[in-house]
Amino acid sequence: MTTAKLAPAYIRAISPYLPGKPITELAREMGIPVDSIVKLASNENPLGMSPKARAAMDKAAAGIERYPDNFDLTRSLAERYGLGMDQIVVGNGSNDVLDLAARVFLAPGRSAVFSRHAFAVYPLATMASGAECIAVPAREFGHDLDAMRMAIRPDTRIVWIANPNNPTGNFLPYPQLRVFLKSLTQDVVVVLDEAYNEYLPPADRADTVAWLKEFPNLLITRTFSKVYGLAGLRIGYGLGSAEMADLLNRVRQPFNANNLALAAAVAALDDHVFLADSYDNNRRGMEQILAGLKRIGLSHIPSHGNFVTFKAGDAAGVNQRLLKQGVIVRPLGNYAMPEHLRVTIGLERENARFLEALEQALA
Ligand SMILES: *Cc1c(COP(=O)(O)O)cnc(C)c1O
């Protein structure tokens, strides 16, 4: 009580992030074996990690007594994107980079704009910095860019945009996003979170990194947690102008990304076979799950990520009945979507298990 009072009111107002239920936790609760559980709750890569990344990680373990050096990853990313090394910010997951952006640009008396059903970390990072959240009503669960532009106030310093968005899967065509960027004055930073970028079909992609030249107020974040399969290592990055990266690097912990993660990330970047397999598995699995949802008669939000969000009616009840069958998906009550569930695209047999369990849960 008294200790809580020592924290600023804006910290006390935060409700913690709700992660997907860990497999081990469900196994303990239900008294069922870990192997019998299918977890499709956290948009993890069902193929695991790249074998090349694993080999690099194992090798790096030999030098674990040393503090990490992020030079190799920074250089690899700079080469990959044709940027200067001074335009890269390495993060302990891209979440870390989002947090750095909030710490750099937000403070009490400032505000940040985001779409109502956007990624949960945006309100969290905004609130932790003492700034005010401006959650803009969505359009069919996606970003309403016109409404977001109108919501920007003189004290707004960040606009958070996830494209594709999690948990809804919505995608903003890049030409629209570019028009939006052009319409803003440069005294507001746009954080463009592209955690699912690698899952976009080639036709939908755009070279957003090339936009950095034009928009010094743009920060792009990407991650090794999704298509690269390294969620547990915690490694991601931000790309921006040198000035932007310099600001973020000032508040970054010097050793925020660890040796194993750095080594694995460098190797993963070049494992094109693993990436292509992950992409293909996702495309096939998406078709499988969408066909299943259709058969069952449930509607979904068109998704451009490695997950799909569908309407389950009494989603809390359905979720409970899925858990009883050892299937973990993500309820979205904390995203103000109490009738929806989000399922990650898994392996073919995991998807089949999910669809079977879902039919049971609805029966
Ligand atoms: C998963 C996800 C991230 C990535 O988080 P990491 O910290 O890199 O694991 C970032 N943004 C969105 C929208 C996500 O869904």
Coordinates of C-alpha atoms and ligand atoms in Angstrom, one line a residue:
M1 CA 0.0 0.0 0.0
T2 CA 2.6 2.6 1.0
T3 CA 5.1 1.2 -1.4
A4 CA 2.6 1.4 -4.2
K5 CA 2.1 5.0 -3.3
L6 CA 5.8 5.7 -3.9
A7 CA 5.2 5.0 -7.6
P8 CA 3.8 7.7 -9.9
A9 CA 0.1 7.3 -10.6
Y10 CA 0.8 6.6 -14.2
I11 CA 2.8 3.5 -13.2
R12 CA 0.1 2.3 -10.8
A13 CA -2.4 2.6 -13.7
I14 CA -0.6 0.1 -15.8
S15 CA -2.1 -3.4 -16.2
P16 CA 0.7 -5.8 -16.9
Y17 CA 1.1 -7.6 -20.3
L18 CA -0.8 -10.9 -20.5
P19 CA 1.4 -13.4 -22.3
G20 CA 0.2 -16.6 -23.9
K21 CA -0.2 -19.4 -21.4
P22 CA 3.1 -21.4 -21.2
I23 CA 2.9 -25.1 -22.1
T24 CA 4.4 -26.0 -18.8
E25 CA 1.8 -24.0 -16.9
L26 CA -1.1 -25.8 -18.6
A27 CA 0.6 -29.1 -18.1
R28 CA 0.7 -28.4 -14.3
E29 CA -2.8 -27.1 -14.2
M30 CA -4.4 -30.0 -16.1
G31 CA -2.1 -32.7 -15.0
I32 CA -1.4 -33.7 -18.7
P33 CA 1.9 -34.3 -20.4
V34 CA 3.8 -31.4 -22.0
D35 CA 4.0 -33.4 -25.3
S36 CA 0.2 -33.6 -25.6
I37 CA -0.2 -29.9 -25.6
V38 CA -0.5 -27.7 -28.7
K39 CA 0.5 -24.1 -28.2
L40 CA -0.7 -21.7 -30.9
A41 CA -0.9 -18.7 -28.7
S42 CA 2.2 -16.5 -29.2
N43 CA 2.9 -16.3 -32.9
E44 CA 6.0 -18.4 -32.5
N45 CA 7.6 -20.2 -35.5
P46 CA 6.3 -23.9 -35.5
L47 CA 9.4 -25.0 -37.4
G48 CA 11.6 -24.0 -34.4
M49 CA 14.9 -22.2 -35.2
S50 CA 17.2 -22.2 -38.2
P51 CA 19.8 -25.0 -37.9
K52 CA 22.4 -22.4 -38.9
A53 CA 21.4 -20.2 -36.1
R54 CA 21.5 -23.0 -33.7
A55 CA 25.0 -23.9 -34.7
A56 CA 26.1 -20.3 -34.3
M57 CA 24.5 -20.1 -31.0
D58 CA 26.2 -23.2 -29.7
K59 CA 29.5 -21.9 -30.9
A60 CA 28.9 -18.6 -29.1
A61 CA 28.2 -20.4 -25.9
A62 CA 31.9 -21.0 -25.6
G63 CA 32.5 -17.3 -25.1
I64 CA 29.7 -16.6 -22.7
E65 CA 32.0 -15.3 -19.9
R66 CA 32.5 -12.2 -22.2
Y67 CA 30.2 -9.2 -22.4
P68 CA 28.5 -9.1 -25.8
D69 CA 29.6 -7.1 -28.8
N70 CA 26.8 -6.2 -31.2
F71 CA 29.2 -5.2 -34.0
D72 CA 28.6 -8.2 -36.3
L73 CA 24.8 -8.0 -36.2
T74 CA 24.9 -4.2 -36.6
R75 CA 27.1 -4.6 -39.7
S76 CA 25.1 -7.4 -41.1
L77 CA 21.9 -5.4 -40.8
A78 CA 23.5 -2.3 -42.2
E79 CA 24.7 -4.3 -45.2
R80 CA 21.4 -6.0 -45.7
Y81 CA 19.5 -2.7 -45.8
G82 CA 22.1 -0.4 -47.3
L83 CA 22.2 1.7 -44.2
G84 CA 25.0 3.1 -42.1
M85 CA 25.9 1.2 -39.0
D86 CA 24.9 4.4 -37.1
Q87 CA 21.3 3.9 -38.3
I88 CA 20.8 0.6 -36.5
V89 CA 19.6 0.0 -32.9
V90 CA 19.9 -3.5 -31.6
G91 CA 17.2 -4.6 -29.1
N92 CA 16.5 -7.3 -26.6
G93 CA 13.6 -8.2 -28.8
S94 CA 12.0 -5.4 -30.8
N95 CA 9.9 -4.7 -27.7
D96 CA 13.0 -3.3 -26.2
V97 CA 13.3 -0.9 -29.2
L98 CA 9.7 0.2 -28.7
D99 CA 10.4 0.9 -25.1
L100 CA 13.5 2.9 -26.0
A101 CA 11.5 5.0 -28.4
A102 CA 9.0 5.7 -25.7
R103 CA 11.7 6.7 -23.2
V104 CA 13.3 9.0 -25.7
F105 CA 10.3 10.8 -27.1
L106 CA 7.6 10.5 -24.4
A107 CA 7.2 11.9 -20.9
P108 CA 4.5 13.3 -18.7
G109 CA 2.7 16.0 -20.5
R110 CA 3.2 14.3 -23.9
S111 CA 0.9 11.8 -25.7
A112 CA 1.1 9.0 -28.2
V113 CA -1.5 7.9 -30.8
F114 CA -2.3 4.3 -31.7
S115 CA -5.2 2.3 -33.1
R116 CA -7.6 0.8 -30.6
H117 CA -6.8 -2.9 -31.3
A118 CA -3.1 -2.4 -31.9
F119 CA -0.3 -4.2 -30.2
A120 CA -0.5 -4.2 -26.4
V121 CA 3.0 -2.9 -25.9
Y122 CA 2.1 0.5 -27.3
P123 CA -0.1 1.5 -24.4
L124 CA 2.3 -0.1 -22.0
A125 CA 5.4 1.7 -23.2
T126 CA 3.4 4.9 -23.5
M127 CA 2.1 4.7 -19.9
A128 CA 5.4 3.6 -18.5
S129 CA 6.9 6.9 -19.8
G130 CA 4.1 8.9 -18.1
A131 CA 2.6 10.1 -21.4
E132 CA -1.0 10.0 -22.3
C133 CA -2.5 7.3 -24.6
I134 CA -4.8 8.3 -27.4
A135 CA -6.5 5.2 -28.6
V136 CA -8.2 5.9 -31.9
P137 CA -11.3 3.9 -32.9
A138 CA -10.4 1.3 -35.5
R139 CA -11.9 0.7 -39.0
E140 CA -12.8 -3.0 -39.3
F141 CA -10.3 -3.7 -36.5
G142 CA -7.5 -2.0 -38.5
H143 CA -5.8 1.4 -38.4
D144 CA -8.0 4.3 -39.5
L145 CA -5.2 6.6 -40.7
D146 CA -7.4 9.6 -41.2
A147 CA -8.8 9.4 -37.7
M148 CA -5.3 8.8 -36.4
R149 CA -4.0 11.9 -38.1
M150 CA -6.9 14.0 -36.7
A151 CA -6.2 12.6 -33.2
I152 CA -2.6 14.0 -33.2
R153 CA -2.3 16.9 -30.7
P154 CA 0.4 19.4 -30.3
D155 CA 1.8 17.4 -27.4
T156 CA 1.8 14.1 -29.5
R157 CA 5.3 12.8 -30.1
I158 CA 4.8 9.2 -31.2
V159 CA 2.3 7.5 -33.5
W160 CA 2.6 3.7 -33.1
I161 CA 1.6 1.6 -36.2
A162 CA 2.0 -2.1 -36.5
N163 CA 1.8 -3.4 -40.1
P164 CA 0.6 -6.1 -40.3
N165 CA -1.1 -5.5 -36.9
N166 CA -1.2 -7.9 -34.1
P167 CA -3.6 -9.2 -32.8
T168 CA -6.0 -8.4 -35.7
G169 CA -3.7 -9.3 -38.7
N170 CA -4.9 -6.2 -40.6
F171 CA -2.5 -4.8 -43.2
L172 CA -2.3 -1.2 -44.4
P173 CA -1.3 -1.1 -48.1
Y174 CA 2.0 0.8 -48.2
P175 CA 0.9 3.5 -50.6
Q176 CA -1.7 4.6 -47.9
L177 CA 1.0 4.5 -45.3
R178 CA 3.3 6.7 -47.3
V179 CA 0.5 9.3 -47.9
F180 CA 0.0 9.3 -44.1
L181 CA 3.7 9.8 -43.4
K182 CA 3.8 12.7 -45.9
S183 CA 0.8 14.3 -44.4
L184 CA 2.5 14.6 -41.0
T185 CA 4.7 17.3 -39.8
Q186 CA 8.1 16.0 -38.7
D187 CA 7.7 16.9 -35.1
V188 CA 5.9 13.6 -34.5
V189 CA 7.8 10.3 -34.6
V190 CA 6.1 7.4 -36.5
V191 CA 7.1 4.0 -35.1
L192 CA 6.4 1.5 -37.8
D193 CA 6.4 -1.9 -36.2
E194 CA 7.0 -4.6 -38.9
A195 CA 7.3 -7.7 -36.8
Y196 CA 5.4 -9.7 -39.4
N197 CA 7.0 -8.1 -42.5
E198 CA 8.7 -11.3 -43.7
Y199 CA 5.3 -13.1 -43.9
L200 CA 4.0 -10.6 -46.5
P201 CA 3.6 -12.0 -50.0
P202 CA 6.0 -10.2 -52.4
A203 CA 3.2 -8.3 -54.1
D204 CA 2.3 -6.6 -50.8
R205 CA 5.8 -5.6 -49.8
A206 CA 7.4 -2.2 -50.2
D207 CA 10.9 -0.9 -49.4
T208 CA 10.0 1.0 -46.3
V209 CA 13.7 1.2 -45.4
A210 CA 14.2 3.4 -48.4
W211 CA 11.6 5.8 -46.9
L212 CA 14.0 6.6 -44.0
K213 CA 15.9 9.0 -46.3
E214 CA 12.7 11.0 -46.8
F215 CA 11.3 10.7 -43.2
P216 CA 13.9 11.4 -40.5
N217 CA 11.0 11.0 -38.0
L218 CA 10.4 7.4 -39.0
L219 CA 11.6 4.5 -36.9
I220 CA 11.1 1.0 -38.3
T221 CA 11.3 -2.0 -36.0
R222 CA 11.7 -5.6 -36.9
T223 CA 12.3 -8.8 -35.0
F224 CA 14.0 -12.2 -35.0
S225 CA 11.1 -13.6 -32.8
K226 CA 8.7 -14.5 -35.6
V227 CA 9.7 -15.8 -39.0
Y228 CA 13.3 -16.3 -37.7
G229 CA 12.1 -18.5 -34.8
L230 CA 14.3 -16.9 -32.1
A231 CA 11.5 -15.6 -29.7
G232 CA 13.2 -17.1 -26.7
L233 CA 16.5 -15.5 -27.3
R234 CA 15.0 -12.0 -27.4
I235 CA 16.5 -10.1 -30.3
G236 CA 15.2 -7.4 -32.6
Y237 CA 16.2 -4.1 -34.1
G238 CA 15.2 -0.6 -35.1
L239 CA 16.2 1.2 -38.3
G240 CA 16.1 5.0 -38.5
S241 CA 18.0 8.1 -39.3
A242 CA 21.4 8.4 -37.6
E243 CA 20.0 11.0 -35.4
M244 CA 17.1 8.8 -34.4
A245 CA 19.4 5.8 -33.7
D246 CA 21.8 7.9 -31.7
L247 CA 19.0 9.1 -29.4
L248 CA 17.8 5.5 -28.8
N249 CA 21.3 4.3 -28.2
R250 CA 21.8 6.8 -25.5
V251 CA 19.1 5.2 -23.3
R252 CA 19.8 1.6 -24.4
Q253 CA 21.5 -0.6 -21.9
P254 CA 25.0 -1.2 -23.3
F255 CA 24.7 -5.0 -23.2
N256 CA 21.0 -5.3 -23.9
A257 CA 21.3 -8.1 -26.4
N258 CA 23.2 -11.3 -25.3
N259 CA 26.0 -13.2 -27.0
L260 CA 23.8 -16.2 -28.0
A261 CA 21.1 -14.1 -29.5
L262 CA 23.5 -11.9 -31.4
A263 CA 25.3 -14.9 -32.9
A264 CA 22.1 -16.7 -33.8
A265 CA 20.6 -13.6 -35.4
V266 CA 23.6 -13.0 -37.7
A267 CA 23.3 -16.7 -38.9
A268 CA 19.5 -16.6 -39.2
L269 CA 19.6 -13.5 -41.4
D270 CA 21.3 -15.6 -44.2
D271 CA 19.4 -18.8 -43.8
H272 CA 17.2 -18.3 -46.8
V273 CA 16.1 -22.0 -46.9
F274 CA 14.8 -21.8 -43.3
L275 CA 13.0 -18.5 -44.1
A276 CA 11.4 -19.9 -47.3
D277 CA 10.3 -23.0 -45.4
S278 CA 8.8 -20.9 -42.7
Y279 CA 7.0 -18.7 -45.2
D280 CA 5.6 -21.7 -47.1
N281 CA 4.5 -23.5 -44.0
N282 CA 2.7 -20.3 -42.9
R283 CA 0.9 -19.9 -46.3
R284 CA -0.2 -23.5 -46.3
G285 CA -1.2 -23.5 -42.7
M286 CA -3.2 -20.3 -43.2
E287 CA -5.2 -21.9 -46.0
Q288 CA -5.8 -25.0 -43.8
I289 CA -7.0 -23.0 -40.9
L290 CA -9.2 -20.6 -43.0
A291 CA -10.8 -23.6 -44.7
G292 CA -11.4 -25.2 -41.3
L293 CA -13.0 -22.0 -39.8
K294 CA -15.2 -21.7 -42.9
R295 CA -16.3 -25.3 -42.5
I296 CA -17.1 -24.7 -38.9
G297 CA -18.9 -21.5 -39.8
L298 CA -16.8 -19.0 -38.0
S299 CA -15.8 -15.6 -39.4
H300 CA -12.3 -14.2 -39.2
I301 CA -10.4 -11.0 -39.8
P302 CA -8.3 -11.3 -42.9
S303 CA -4.8 -11.7 -41.7
H304 CA -1.4 -10.9 -43.2
G305 CA 0.7 -12.4 -40.3
N306 CA 1.4 -15.9 -39.0
F307 CA -1.9 -16.0 -37.0
V308 CA -5.6 -15.4 -37.6
T309 CA -8.2 -13.9 -35.3
F310 CA -11.7 -15.3 -35.5
K311 CA -15.0 -14.6 -33.9
A312 CA -15.9 -17.3 -31.4
G313 CA -18.9 -15.8 -29.7
D314 CA -18.4 -16.8 -26.1
A315 CA -14.6 -16.7 -26.6
A316 CA -13.8 -17.1 -22.9
G317 CA -15.8 -20.2 -22.7
V318 CA -14.5 -21.6 -26.0
N319 CA -11.0 -20.8 -24.8
Q320 CA -11.5 -22.8 -21.6
R321 CA -12.8 -25.8 -23.5
L322 CA -9.8 -25.6 -25.8
L323 CA -7.5 -25.5 -22.8
K324 CA -9.2 -28.6 -21.4
Q325 CA -8.3 -30.4 -24.6
G326 CA -4.7 -29.2 -24.3
V327 CA -4.9 -26.5 -27.0
I328 CA -3.6 -23.0 -26.2
V329 CA -4.8 -20.1 -28.3
R330 CA -4.9 -16.4 -27.3
P331 CA -8.0 -14.8 -25.8
L332 CA -8.3 -11.1 -26.7
G333 CA -10.3 -9.6 -23.8
N334 CA -7.5 -7.3 -23.0
Y335 CA -7.6 -6.0 -26.5
A336 CA -11.2 -5.1 -26.1
M337 CA -12.1 -8.0 -28.4
P338 CA -14.0 -10.3 -25.9
E339 CA -15.6 -12.3 -28.7
H340 CA -12.5 -13.1 -30.6
L341 CA -9.7 -15.6 -30.3
R342 CA -6.3 -15.5 -32.0
V343 CA -4.7 -18.7 -33.3
T344 CA -1.1 -18.9 -34.5
I345 CA -0.5 -20.9 -37.7
G346 CA 1.3 -24.1 -36.6
L347 CA 2.4 -27.3 -38.3
E348 CA -0.2 -29.2 -40.3
R349 CA -1.0 -31.6 -37.5
E350 CA -1.1 -28.8 -34.9
N351 CA -3.6 -26.9 -37.1
A352 CA -5.7 -30.0 -37.5
R353 CA -5.6 -30.7 -33.7
F354 CA -6.7 -27.1 -33.1
L355 CA -9.6 -27.3 -35.6
E356 CA -10.8 -30.6 -34.1
A357 CA -10.6 -29.2 -30.6
L358 CA -12.4 -26.1 -31.7
E359 CA -15.3 -28.1 -33.2
Q360 CA -15.6 -29.9 -29.9
A361 CA -15.4 -26.7 -27.9
L362 CA -18.3 -25.3 -29.9
A363 CA -20.4 -28.4 -29.8
Ligands
LIG1 C1 5.6 -10.3 -31.7 C2 5.6 -8.8 -31.9 C3 6.7 -8.0 -31.7 C4 8.0 -8.7 -31.4 O1 8.3 -8.7 -30.1 P1 9.8 -9.1 -29.7 O2 10.1 -8.3 -28.6 O3 10.7 -8.8 -30.9 O4 9.7 -10.6 -29.5 C5 6.6 -6.7 -32.0 N1 5.5 -6.1 -32.4 C6 4.4 -6.8 -32.7 C7 3.2 -6.2 -33.2 C8 4.4 -8.2 -32.4 O5 3.3 -8.9 -32.6

